[in-house]
Amino acid sequence: MLTAALLSAVAVAAQSTYHEQLALKQSLDGKVAAVFSFQQASPSSSLYHPLAAIANEFGVAHIDFGFSQGKAGACVGLGLASECLPPGLLSLATRLIRLSSLNSSDPDLRWTGLTNALAGTFCASMNFITPKVSAEPKESLRVNGVDPDSNWLRYATLPREITCTENLTPWAKLLPCSTKAGIATLFNAYSLYDADYHSMRVKLQRTCPTPSTCDIKIVQELIVVLDPVRKGHERNINWSLKFLFDREISGLCPLDLDGTDIVLELPASSSGFTFTGDVSPLKVREGLYKISLELGKKLGFGVVHSNSAPNRLSKPTPPVQIHRHLTGYGRERGGINIRINNNQNKPQKVTLLEVIPWYLHLYLHTLKTTTAPIGDLEAAPFTLNITQRYQPSIPRLRPSIIEISTVLPSNSVTTFHYEFDRAFIKYTEHPPDANRGFDIGPASFDASPRR
Amino acid sequence: MRKIKYANEYQLMFNLLNADPQSLLMDWNIDDAIKDYFQDFVAIMKKLFDIKVASQVQYYTTLAIQPEKVGSSHVLYPHHLPHFINSAEWEFDGSSVSTSPPINFVLYVPTQSQSPLYIASANTKDAPLVETNAFSIPQWGGIVVLNPDQHSPKIQTNSQTNVRIYKLDSKEELEGPMNVFLEQMRGLLGVKTVELGAAAEKLLPGFSFTYAGSTAGITKWELDRLTRYTTVKNVGDAISTLNSLITLIESMENMVVLDHIRDEIMLSLNAIHKVQQILSDPLAGGVSEEDGGHVNQHDVALAASIAAITAAERAFFDPTMVSLLYFPDEHKLAVYLPLFLPVLVPLFSTIVQEIKKEIQKRKGGKVKSE
């Protein structure tokens, strides 16, 4: 390992880089979304990073997981629908490299080792992600630039997990400046965990140009949707950094050599606003403002709207709307209904991924896919042509997976419906607080055209 | 005791601690420095320990203690030093995927307000300052406090952010600290200087002795001494570990000892026998021809002693060997007694009464019949 690190040090003169930025966006109903993004790229060297060590140990090409809490619906009005995650712990698209040179090439052993190592690093119960709850989707969750044939894909969710300060602290410790400088100084647990929606995400990409040298790119993202109308006594949509986070940004993180920008996006149709604070953001274009952090200088600013009443009536119609709910009653059987509205004037190619725990027995013959035009509620729904891939569950061994690929017609409402029986399970297999019920993970809806 | 406990593998971590990156952002060419100063040392020590080297940089690492101001500089006295490491804020955990013990070397750059920072050699007011500005923590690692030249021409200013960056070069600024680290490393691993001593001076009067140095950081004699010391110590530790294991197994009758534990113990015992065999041979220390190459018998004994201690520890620290997993007799008594005693006591007393009645009846019957 020493010689490998030294070889690379001689050959590659690249430096590790760090960049952070903050994007603030407000919608007409007053909600403010703050997206903190931290990017670290380090070429192979002797430099130690906990996530890089874990990725190297288990032979991982790509990890993407997130912790979130709150209603993802809060993100829809802010244009962040594809960034926000459903509540709980989500481990998306983790790819383990098919390497026979590793100690153990069994992907399940490496997957278990990886989740245990991450559980320790993030003080989260990720060790409950075992091959018993994990799925290997074949059609969904493709990442650009990663060849699906050269690695194994794993997807798992823990919908019952709650995100709290215990997870924020080790997550923030992975940042070079921690919470001492830069945009991370806004991390006030009282404000972040009082938000309508918050999520922390970690994306790691590892590319190995030669077998012994690997470059690592780590992106950490924290999204929080705060509501100035709910906070404070005024009940209006005026806000400032001090009002939302109870603190101001204390200067630039010196490691960001490109400079840190704070991008502010205000609704274009608002009647007018003024900025408060020492420094006003500079206008980039209509509705978009930018302000840069300076070394050693505190930054705080605010927005005062001329019409400060929240406008909760106008909601933009997103191009695709999805509603998923349970049907039926009682503890014996039920069904899942997914209704997708395609509001666009063109057809949409989609892939739907459902991972259902083993204790719900699916009946594939009950799967009905019907579609009807939006405007014409009287029309008889007709069956849609779909390609489906189904993996039945094995009790106590693996979940059931349904992957449906289809083309949604323009201006249509499509409904997928299937039914299940609840299995009779041992009393030790019930989750804690069993009377609350069971949590089923979210379905994954992939609208990026591929193939 | 300064020497760290023996382990087959160590994680060596070089840390650059930047307390004030806002005034001066420190960076270092550690990869070249490791190659220049530590590569040979690590290669030579390969037969004893496998040392994995890594580096990390930490920022905003402020001290938990307050140094005393003496004139225009700040001084840390020996009574401050045990609290130097701010364990709450600084990250010295080592790798999250490895169980090898960590050795940390820290190059500390103090804040602007605490610069320049020096270390005094005694607790008295006018004590002279330590020349190397460094101290070591037994069984943990070592620390060098660096006061960079604030007006050095090597400082570059980033045009976009006005951040001043100072990159420490391997052959210049890092030479002193790396040599100190090497010296501290020798202390941590138990390397002792070997000299002939006063007896030799008496035997050969008039002769002066100069000892050859080594660019790798350890001479052949020192390495040889360490090899023999480690061999004997490992065998002693392996034997005591096996003894503790036996005591543990004998203390619990119900304990299940799995087959692989027996295999480890046999491995350890065989290795100890091998070491004893080699070392008790009067011709040991010579070079034997094995597989066409020259193999020093002491090295073979060392490898066997390492195998012995590793196997003994694997057996002793196996997760199935925890005595808490098995119930001692007192626990069983404590669980079953409250359940059965209230049932058994009236039962026994009734039986005793019945027997007494029977005896009485028999006695009475006998008297009657007589």
XYZ file of C-alpha atoms in Angstrom, chain B residues 23-24 109-112 115 147-153 155 164 166:
17
model
C -4.753 33.638 8.675
C -2.499 31.114 6.983
C 0.440 24.972 13.660
C -0.957 27.309 16.348
C -3.397 30.190 15.861
C -2.261 33.689 15.114
C 2.004 32.338 17.863
C 5.784 28.131 14.040
C 5.854 28.977 10.332
C 7.531 32.118 9.113
C 4.575 34.458 8.597
C 6.501 36.514 6.046
C 8.046 33.684 4.100
C 8.375 34.365 0.356
C 3.430 32.042 0.874
C -2.721 32.867 2.089
C 1.926 28.014 2.696
